[in-house]
Structures are given as structure tokens and as C-alpha cells.
């Protein structure tokens, strides 16, 4: 038996919970990760022993490239520090992304991957499932053990470490953690493959951060993409796009770990008392400006071309 460094820490208690103000376990015995409920030294040692490799995939399509720098720079400070990390940037602007020269820590690499683009922002969101499925099958599965998929209009402001990793993990959406099933914005039309009846559902999960082993992420993204394509044939689009399909998947294939809203916060929600850390936080954006409207420069370019 290999005997590494001695590790000293307080004995875990059987009768005294580390926190009593939040729920730390689902009825299917998946932990819900909150600050103060785990010892990161134990977890780091366990994951390092196995030499875990972690992928972080995010999309930077069209104007969303503007979020890239802050995302990567803050990830270098807070995301899986001390572990092997591959960033995968899926973009339609490979050349532009190549211009950034990110200084990465040891054991960390960044890859720019070509992604198609779509006219409608809704389609960009929907197609994330297909792109992740294909790249997982063709590449990620050979390069990393776990894959996390994140929105890019975000920044890290505190640690997101191996405590968050599991076979399949989802994040409780910051807008819905204390609401009833009926208030969840699940897809409610029975024609859609994302349909969830009013008496089902556990949590409302955010599409802005989820992950798992590459095998599990393949299954999840394949299921969601197939649902999206079936809906398309019937000319129906789920209310919250790929997030609706993700929520459907998680009802039947329950996540083995849940991340509390510490792992996806939006400061517009204020800072409630139970929230001890804000680890991954939305960067405010002008939705219309960033998703739809062309910039003045682009308009000028377009009208110039039209004249020629
Ligand atoms: N996205 C993109 N280009 C777009 C629209 C969306 O790259 O034009 C990607 C980007 O990674 C973004 C994600 O899709 O973070 C989800 O879209 P968005 O963040 O706008 O959704 P919201 O968080 O506002 O629901
Ligand atoms: Mn977002």
C-alpha cells in the first residue's frame, strides 16, 4: 500500500452537521455542494492521486469573444488550480481567438476549436448540445476524464475546485433555488420532448454550468440534441432552449452531485445570508446589443460592401 504524506484534519462527525442552514443532500443521495461542507485538502489529495484531467468547454461565437479574456484570466486564478486543465474554446472566430496570448499555469493548456455559427442567438444556444456531443465523442473523451461546460459571459471570483466534480453534475439556477415546481420555467407544452408535467421535477438547473465524466456528458448532450431535433421536426422550440432539455434529462438521469448557486450566481439576485461564496458570477451584458444588433462598424462595412 502506498503511504504518502501524513494528512491531518479534524475528524468528521456523525451527529453534528457542518451546516444547518442549507440542505446538503438530495433524496437520491447526491451531495449538494456548499461552502463549509467539505475539506478541499482531502479532495485535492484524492483527485491528485488519480491524476485527474479536467476539460472546460465554452462557446465564443460572434460578439461573445469579448468575454473570453476575463473568463480565462479569472479561471487561471480560481478554476481547478493545481490540477491538469484543458480549456476548449469553441468559436467561429478562430483567428481572432488566436491573437490572445494567455499565460497559463503549469499543466494547463488552451485549444481553439472551430464551431459553426447561426443567425439566431437561440440556435447558437440550442446547437451547443450538438457541438459538445460531437467534440466529446471525437476528442474530449481521449483527452480528459471530466468535462465542464460553461457560459462565457461569466467570471470566476472564488474557487471552483475538484469538490464540484462527479459522474454527472448540475447547478441549481440562482433564480429558482427556493421556488415551487409550479414556478419553474420548464417546458410545459406536451408536444415538446422537453415537456415536464407540473407534478414532476426536483430543481431548476442552469445550462450555464454543468458537467461530468466524458461518457456521461456524451449521453446527456446526445439526449438533448436528439430532443431538440425531434422538436424541430414538429416546429416547436422549448421555452428556454437547450436549458429546457437539460432539465428534462436531469429528471430521469439524476445528477450524482449538485452545485449550489455559489457555482453560478448573478449579482442582480443580491447576496442572501446562506451564500458564503460567489464562485462563478454572471457578467452584466446588454442582451440586445451583444446578441442581435450589429455594431456601427459592422453596419458601415455592410453598407460599403453594398455600394461596391
Ligand atoms: N453564445 C455565443 N454567441 C452568441 C450567443 C450565445 O457564443 O451570439 C454562447 C455563449 O457562450 C453564451 C451562451 O451561448 O454564454 C449562452 O448564451 P447567453 O449567455 O446569452 O444566455 P443567458 O445566460 O443570457 O441566458
Ligand atoms: Mn450567459
CSV table of C-alpha atoms and ligand atoms in Angstrom, one decimal:
chain,number,residue,atom,x,y,z
A,1,UNK,CA,0.0,0.0,0.0
A,2,UNK,CA,1.4,3.4,-1.0
A,3,UNK,CA,1.9,5.6,2.0
A,4,UNK,CA,2.1,9.3,1.1
A,5,UNK,CA,2.4,12.3,3.3
A,6,UNK,CA,0.5,12.2,6.5
A,7,UNK,CA,-2.6,14.3,6.4
A,8,UNK,CA,-4.0,15.8,9.5
A,9,UNK,CA,-7.5,17.2,9.8
A,10,UNK,CA,-10.5,17.3,12.1
A,11,UNK,CA,-12.4,14.1,12.5
A,12,UNK,CA,-15.7,14.1,10.6
A,13,UNK,CA,-18.8,14.0,12.9
A,14,UNK,CA,-21.6,11.5,12.6
A,15,UNK,CA,-24.2,13.6,14.6
A,16,UNK,CA,-23.2,17.2,14.0
A,17,UNK,CA,-23.8,18.5,10.5
A,18,UNK,CA,-21.2,21.1,9.3
A,19,UNK,CA,-24.1,23.3,8.2
A,20,UNK,CA,-27.7,23.5,9.3
A,21,UNK,CA,-28.9,26.5,7.2
A,22,UNK,CA,-28.8,24.6,3.8
A,23,UNK,CA,-29.7,21.2,2.5
A,24,UNK,CA,-26.6,19.1,1.8
A,25,UNK,CA,-28.1,16.0,0.2
A,26,UNK,CA,-30.9,15.2,-2.2
A,27,UNK,CA,-33.3,12.4,-1.6
A,28,UNK,CA,-31.4,10.3,-4.1
A,29,UNK,CA,-28.3,10.8,-2.0
A,30,UNK,CA,-26.4,13.2,-4.3
A,31,UNK,CA,-24.4,15.8,-2.3
A,32,UNK,CA,-25.3,19.5,-2.8
A,33,UNK,CA,-22.0,21.4,-2.6
A,34,UNK,CA,-21.9,24.4,-0.3
A,35,UNK,CA,-19.0,26.2,1.3
A,36,UNK,CA,-18.2,24.8,4.7
A,37,UNK,CA,-19.4,21.2,3.9
A,38,UNK,CA,-16.2,19.7,2.6
A,39,UNK,CA,-12.5,19.7,3.2
A,40,UNK,CA,-10.7,20.7,0.0
A,41,UNK,CA,-7.3,19.3,1.1
A,42,UNK,CA,-8.8,15.8,1.4
A,43,UNK,CA,-10.4,16.2,-2.0
A,44,UNK,CA,-7.3,17.6,-3.7
A,45,UNK,CA,-5.2,14.8,-2.4
A,46,UNK,CA,-7.7,12.2,-3.6
A,47,UNK,CA,-8.0,13.7,-7.1
A,48,UNK,CA,-4.3,14.3,-7.5
A,49,UNK,CA,-3.6,10.7,-6.6
A,50,UNK,CA,-5.6,9.7,-9.7
A,51,UNK,CA,-4.0,12.4,-11.9
A,52,UNK,CA,-7.4,13.7,-12.9
A,53,UNK,CA,-7.7,15.6,-16.2
A,54,UNK,CA,-10.4,18.3,-16.4
A,55,UNK,CA,-11.8,19.9,-19.5
A,56,UNK,CA,-13.6,23.2,-19.5
A,57,UNK,CA,-15.5,23.9,-22.7
A,58,UNK,CA,-17.1,27.3,-23.6
A,59,UNK,CA,-18.5,28.9,-26.7
A,60,UNK,CA,-17.3,32.3,-28.0
A,61,UNK,CA,-19.5,32.8,-31.1
A,62,UNK,CA,-19.8,36.1,-32.8
A,63,UNK,CA,-19.6,39.0,-30.3
A,64,UNK,CA,-19.2,36.8,-27.3
A,65,UNK,CA,-15.5,36.7,-27.9
A,66,UNK,CA,-15.4,39.9,-25.9
A,67,UNK,CA,-16.0,37.8,-22.7
A,68,UNK,CA,-13.1,35.5,-23.4
A,69,UNK,CA,-10.2,37.3,-21.8
A,70,UNK,CA,-11.8,37.9,-18.4
A,71,UNK,CA,-13.1,34.4,-18.4
A,72,UNK,CA,-9.7,32.8,-18.9
A,73,UNK,CA,-7.8,35.2,-16.7
A,74,UNK,CA,-10.2,34.6,-13.8
A,75,UNK,CA,-10.3,30.8,-14.5
A,76,UNK,CA,-6.5,30.8,-14.1
A,77,UNK,CA,-6.9,32.2,-10.6
A,78,UNK,CA,-9.8,30.1,-9.4
A,79,UNK,CA,-10.6,27.1,-11.6
A,80,UNK,CA,-9.2,23.7,-10.6
A,81,UNK,CA,-5.9,25.3,-9.5
A,82,UNK,CA,-3.1,22.6,-9.1
A,83,UNK,CA,-4.8,20.1,-11.5
A,84,UNK,CA,-4.5,19.3,-15.2
A,85,UNK,CA,-6.8,21.6,-17.1
A,86,UNK,CA,-7.7,21.8,-20.8
A,87,UNK,CA,-9.7,24.8,-22.0
A,88,UNK,CA,-11.7,24.2,-25.1
A,89,UNK,CA,-12.9,27.4,-26.8
A,90,UNK,CA,-15.5,26.7,-29.5
A,91,UNK,CA,-15.6,29.6,-31.8
A,92,UNK,CA,-16.5,30.8,-35.3
A,93,UNK,CA,-13.6,33.3,-35.0
A,94,UNK,CA,-10.5,31.1,-34.7
A,95,UNK,CA,-8.1,33.7,-36.0
A,96,UNK,CA,-9.3,36.3,-33.5
A,97,UNK,CA,-9.1,33.9,-30.6
A,98,UNK,CA,-5.5,33.0,-31.7
A,99,UNK,CA,-4.5,36.6,-31.2
A,100,UNK,CA,-4.9,36.3,-27.4
A,101,UNK,CA,-1.7,35.1,-25.8
A,102,UNK,CA,-2.9,33.7,-22.5
A,103,UNK,CA,-0.3,32.9,-19.9
A,104,UNK,CA,-1.4,29.6,-18.4
A,105,UNK,CA,-0.2,27.9,-15.3
A,106,UNK,CA,1.7,24.6,-15.3
A,107,UNK,CA,-0.3,21.6,-16.6
A,108,UNK,CA,-2.9,23.9,-18.2
A,109,UNK,CA,-3.5,24.1,-22.0
A,110,UNK,CA,-5.9,26.0,-24.2
A,111,UNK,CA,-7.3,24.8,-27.5
A,112,UNK,CA,-9.3,26.7,-30.0
A,113,UNK,CA,-11.9,24.6,-31.9
A,114,UNK,CA,-13.9,25.6,-34.9
A,115,UNK,CA,-17.6,25.9,-34.4
A,116,UNK,CA,-20.3,26.8,-36.9
A,117,UNK,CA,-22.3,29.9,-36.3
A,118,UNK,CA,-26.0,30.5,-36.6
A,119,UNK,CA,-28.0,33.6,-37.4
A,120,UNK,CA,-30.4,33.4,-34.4
A,121,UNK,CA,-28.9,33.5,-30.9
A,122,UNK,CA,-31.4,30.9,-29.9
A,123,UNK,CA,-29.9,28.5,-32.4
A,124,UNK,CA,-26.4,29.1,-31.0
A,125,UNK,CA,-27.7,28.1,-27.6
A,126,UNK,CA,-29.5,25.0,-29.0
A,127,UNK,CA,-26.6,23.8,-31.1
A,128,UNK,CA,-24.2,23.8,-28.1
A,129,UNK,CA,-25.5,20.4,-27.3
A,130,UNK,CA,-24.7,19.0,-30.7
A,131,UNK,CA,-21.2,20.6,-30.8
A,132,UNK,CA,-20.3,19.3,-27.3
A,133,UNK,CA,-21.6,15.9,-28.2
A,134,UNK,CA,-19.5,15.7,-31.4
A,135,UNK,CA,-16.3,17.1,-29.8
A,136,UNK,CA,-16.8,14.8,-26.8
A,137,UNK,CA,-17.1,11.7,-29.0
A,138,UNK,CA,-14.3,12.7,-31.3
A,139,UNK,CA,-11.8,14.3,-28.9
A,140,UNK,CA,-12.6,15.1,-25.3
A,141,UNK,CA,-13.1,11.5,-24.4
A,142,UNK,CA,-9.5,10.8,-25.3
A,143,UNK,CA,-8.1,13.9,-23.5
A,144,UNK,CA,-9.9,14.5,-20.3
A,145,UNK,CA,-11.7,12.5,-17.5
A,146,UNK,CA,-14.2,15.2,-16.6
A,147,UNK,CA,-15.7,17.9,-18.8
A,148,UNK,CA,-17.4,21.0,-17.6
A,149,UNK,CA,-19.5,23.2,-20.0
A,150,UNK,CA,-19.9,26.8,-19.1
A,151,UNK,CA,-21.4,30.0,-20.4
A,152,UNK,CA,-18.7,32.5,-21.3
A,153,UNK,CA,-20.5,35.7,-20.1
A,154,UNK,CA,-19.2,34.9,-16.7
A,155,UNK,CA,-16.2,35.3,-14.5
A,156,UNK,CA,-14.7,33.3,-11.6
A,157,UNK,CA,-14.4,35.2,-8.4
A,158,UNK,CA,-13.7,32.4,-6.0
A,159,UNK,CA,-12.5,28.7,-6.0
A,160,UNK,CA,-14.2,26.2,-8.3
A,161,UNK,CA,-12.3,23.0,-7.5
A,162,UNK,CA,-12.5,19.2,-7.5
A,163,UNK,CA,-15.2,19.3,-4.8
A,164,UNK,CA,-17.5,20.1,-7.8
A,165,UNK,CA,-16.6,17.0,-9.8
A,166,UNK,CA,-18.7,13.9,-10.1
A,167,UNK,CA,-20.1,11.4,-12.7
A,168,UNK,CA,-22.8,13.9,-13.6
A,169,UNK,CA,-23.2,17.3,-12.0
A,170,UNK,CA,-25.7,20.1,-12.5
A,171,UNK,CA,-26.0,23.6,-10.9
A,172,UNK,CA,-29.0,24.9,-9.1
A,173,UNK,CA,-30.1,28.1,-11.0
A,174,UNK,CA,-29.7,31.2,-8.9
A,175,UNK,CA,-33.2,32.4,-9.7
A,176,UNK,CA,-35.1,29.3,-8.6
A,177,UNK,CA,-33.4,27.7,-5.6
A,178,UNK,CA,-36.3,28.4,-3.2
A,179,UNK,CA,-39.3,28.2,-5.6
A,180,UNK,CA,-42.0,25.6,-6.1
A,181,UNK,CA,-42.1,23.2,-9.0
A,182,UNK,CA,-45.0,25.1,-10.5
A,183,UNK,CA,-42.8,28.2,-10.7
A,184,UNK,CA,-40.0,26.5,-12.6
A,185,UNK,CA,-39.8,27.7,-16.2
A,186,UNK,CA,-39.8,24.1,-17.5
A,187,UNK,CA,-41.3,23.5,-20.9
A,188,UNK,CA,-45.0,22.9,-20.3
A,189,UNK,CA,-46.3,22.0,-23.8
A,190,UNK,CA,-46.7,18.3,-24.1
A,191,UNK,CA,-45.7,18.3,-27.8
A,192,UNK,CA,-42.2,19.2,-26.9
A,193,UNK,CA,-39.6,16.5,-26.0
A,194,UNK,CA,-38.6,18.8,-23.2
A,195,UNK,CA,-42.1,18.7,-21.6
A,196,UNK,CA,-42.2,18.3,-17.8
A,197,UNK,CA,-45.6,17.8,-16.1
A,198,UNK,CA,-46.4,20.2,-13.3
A,199,UNK,CA,-46.1,17.4,-10.6
A,200,UNK,CA,-42.6,16.4,-11.6
A,201,UNK,CA,-39.1,18.0,-11.2
A,202,UNK,CA,-36.6,18.4,-8.4
A,203,UNK,CA,-34.7,21.6,-9.0
A,204,UNK,CA,-34.4,24.1,-11.9
A,205,UNK,CA,-30.9,23.6,-13.2
A,206,UNK,CA,-28.9,26.2,-15.1
A,207,UNK,CA,-27.5,25.5,-18.6
A,208,UNK,CA,-24.7,27.9,-17.8
A,209,UNK,CA,-22.6,25.3,-15.9
A,210,UNK,CA,-22.9,21.5,-15.9
A,211,UNK,CA,-20.5,18.6,-16.4
A,212,UNK,CA,-19.5,15.1,-15.6
A,213,UNK,CA,-17.3,12.3,-17.0
A,214,UNK,CA,-16.9,12.5,-20.7
A,215,UNK,CA,-19.1,9.3,-21.0
A,216,UNK,CA,-21.9,10.9,-19.1
A,217,UNK,CA,-21.6,14.2,-21.0
A,218,UNK,CA,-21.8,12.3,-24.2
A,219,UNK,CA,-25.1,10.7,-23.1
A,220,UNK,CA,-26.5,14.0,-21.8
A,221,UNK,CA,-25.7,16.0,-24.9
A,222,UNK,CA,-26.8,13.3,-27.3
A,223,UNK,CA,-30.2,13.0,-25.5
A,224,UNK,CA,-30.7,16.8,-25.5
A,225,UNK,CA,-29.7,17.2,-29.1
A,226,UNK,CA,-32.0,14.4,-30.2
A,227,UNK,CA,-34.8,16.0,-28.3
A,228,UNK,CA,-34.1,19.4,-29.9
A,229,UNK,CA,-34.1,17.8,-33.4
A,230,UNK,CA,-37.3,16.0,-32.8
A,231,UNK,CA,-38.9,19.3,-31.7
A,232,UNK,CA,-37.6,21.0,-34.8
A,233,UNK,CA,-39.4,18.5,-37.0
A,234,UNK,CA,-42.6,19.4,-35.2
A,235,UNK,CA,-41.8,23.1,-35.5
A,236,UNK,CA,-41.6,23.6,-31.7
A,237,UNK,CA,-38.9,25.3,-29.7
A,238,UNK,CA,-38.6,24.7,-26.0
A,239,UNK,CA,-39.1,27.8,-23.8
A,240,UNK,CA,-35.5,28.1,-22.6
A,241,UNK,CA,-33.9,26.3,-25.5
A,242,UNK,CA,-31.2,23.8,-24.5
A,243,UNK,CA,-31.8,24.5,-20.8
A,244,UNK,CA,-35.3,23.1,-21.1
A,245,UNK,CA,-33.9,19.8,-22.5
A,246,UNK,CA,-31.2,19.7,-19.9
A,247,UNK,CA,-33.8,20.0,-17.1
A,248,UNK,CA,-35.8,17.2,-18.7
A,249,UNK,CA,-32.7,14.9,-18.8
A,250,UNK,CA,-31.9,15.6,-15.1
A,251,UNK,CA,-35.3,14.4,-14.0
A,252,UNK,CA,-34.8,10.9,-15.4
A,253,UNK,CA,-31.0,10.7,-15.2
A,254,UNK,CA,-30.4,12.4,-11.9
A,255,UNK,CA,-27.2,14.2,-11.3
A,256,UNK,CA,-24.8,12.5,-8.9
A,257,UNK,CA,-23.8,15.8,-7.4
A,258,UNK,CA,-25.5,19.2,-7.4
A,259,UNK,CA,-23.7,22.5,-7.2
A,260,UNK,CA,-25.3,25.2,-5.1
A,261,UNK,CA,-25.9,28.6,-6.6
A,262,UNK,CA,-22.4,29.5,-5.2
A,263,UNK,CA,-21.3,28.0,-8.5
A,264,UNK,CA,-23.5,30.2,-10.7
A,265,UNK,CA,-24.5,33.4,-9.2
A,266,UNK,CA,-26.0,36.6,-10.6
A,267,UNK,CA,-25.5,39.7,-8.6
A,268,UNK,CA,-28.9,41.0,-9.6
A,269,UNK,CA,-30.2,38.5,-7.1
A,270,UNK,CA,-28.5,40.3,-4.2
A,271,UNK,CA,-26.4,38.4,-1.7
A,272,UNK,CA,-28.5,36.2,0.6
A,273,UNK,CA,-27.1,35.1,4.0
A,274,UNK,CA,-26.7,31.5,3.1
A,275,UNK,CA,-24.4,32.4,0.2
A,276,UNK,CA,-21.0,32.3,1.7
A,277,UNK,CA,-19.1,32.5,-1.6
A,278,UNK,CA,-19.8,33.6,-5.1
A,279,UNK,CA,-17.5,31.5,-7.2
A,280,UNK,CA,-18.7,31.9,-10.7
A,281,UNK,CA,-20.7,35.1,-11.4
A,282,UNK,CA,-22.6,36.5,-14.4
A,283,UNK,CA,-21.0,39.5,-16.2
A,284,UNK,CA,-23.7,42.0,-16.9
A,285,UNK,CA,-24.5,42.4,-20.6
A,286,UNK,CA,-26.8,44.3,-22.9
A,287,UNK,CA,-28.7,41.3,-24.3
A,288,UNK,CA,-29.9,43.1,-27.5
A,289,UNK,CA,-26.6,44.7,-28.2
A,290,UNK,CA,-24.5,41.6,-27.8
A,291,UNK,CA,-26.8,39.1,-29.4
A,292,UNK,CA,-28.5,40.9,-32.2
A,293,UNK,CA,-27.7,44.4,-33.2
A,294,UNK,CA,-24.8,44.9,-35.5
A,295,UNK,CA,-22.2,47.4,-34.3
A,296,UNK,CA,-21.8,50.7,-36.1
A,297,UNK,CA,-18.6,49.5,-37.6
A,298,UNK,CA,-20.3,46.4,-38.9
A,299,UNK,CA,-23.1,48.5,-40.4
A,300,UNK,CA,-20.7,50.8,-42.1
A,301,UNK,CA,-18.8,47.8,-43.5
A,302,UNK,CA,-22.1,46.3,-44.7
A,303,UNK,CA,-23.3,49.5,-46.4
A,304,UNK,CA,-19.8,50.0,-48.0
A,305,UNK,CA,-20.0,46.5,-49.5
A,306,UNK,CA,-23.5,47.0,-50.7
A,307,UNK,CA,-22.3,50.1,-52.7
A,308,UNK,CA,-19.5,48.1,-54.4
B,1,LIG,N1,-23.3,32.4,-27.2
B,1,LIG,C1,-22.3,32.8,-28.1
B,1,LIG,N2,-22.7,33.8,-29.1
B,1,LIG,C2,-23.9,34.3,-29.2
B,1,LIG,C3,-24.9,33.8,-28.2
B,1,LIG,C4,-24.6,32.9,-27.3
B,1,LIG,O1,-21.2,32.4,-28.0
B,1,LIG,O2,-24.2,35.1,-30.0
B,1,LIG,C5,-22.9,31.4,-26.2
B,1,LIG,C6,-22.0,32.0,-25.1
B,1,LIG,O3,-21.1,31.0,-24.6
B,1,LIG,C7,-23.1,32.3,-24.0
B,1,LIG,C8,-24.0,31.1,-24.2
B,1,LIG,O4,-24.0,30.8,-25.6
B,1,LIG,O5,-22.6,32.4,-22.7
B,1,LIG,C9,-25.4,31.2,-23.7
B,1,LIG,O6,-26.0,32.5,-24.1
B,1,LIG,P1,-26.2,33.7,-23.1
B,1,LIG,O7,-25.1,33.7,-22.2
B,1,LIG,O8,-26.5,34.9,-23.9
B,1,LIG,O9,-27.6,33.2,-22.3
B,1,LIG,P2,-28.1,33.8,-20.9
B,1,LIG,O10,-27.0,33.5,-19.9
B,1,LIG,O11,-28.3,35.3,-21.1
B,1,LIG,O12,-29.3,33.0,-20.7
B,2,LIG,MN1,-25.0,33.5,-20.0
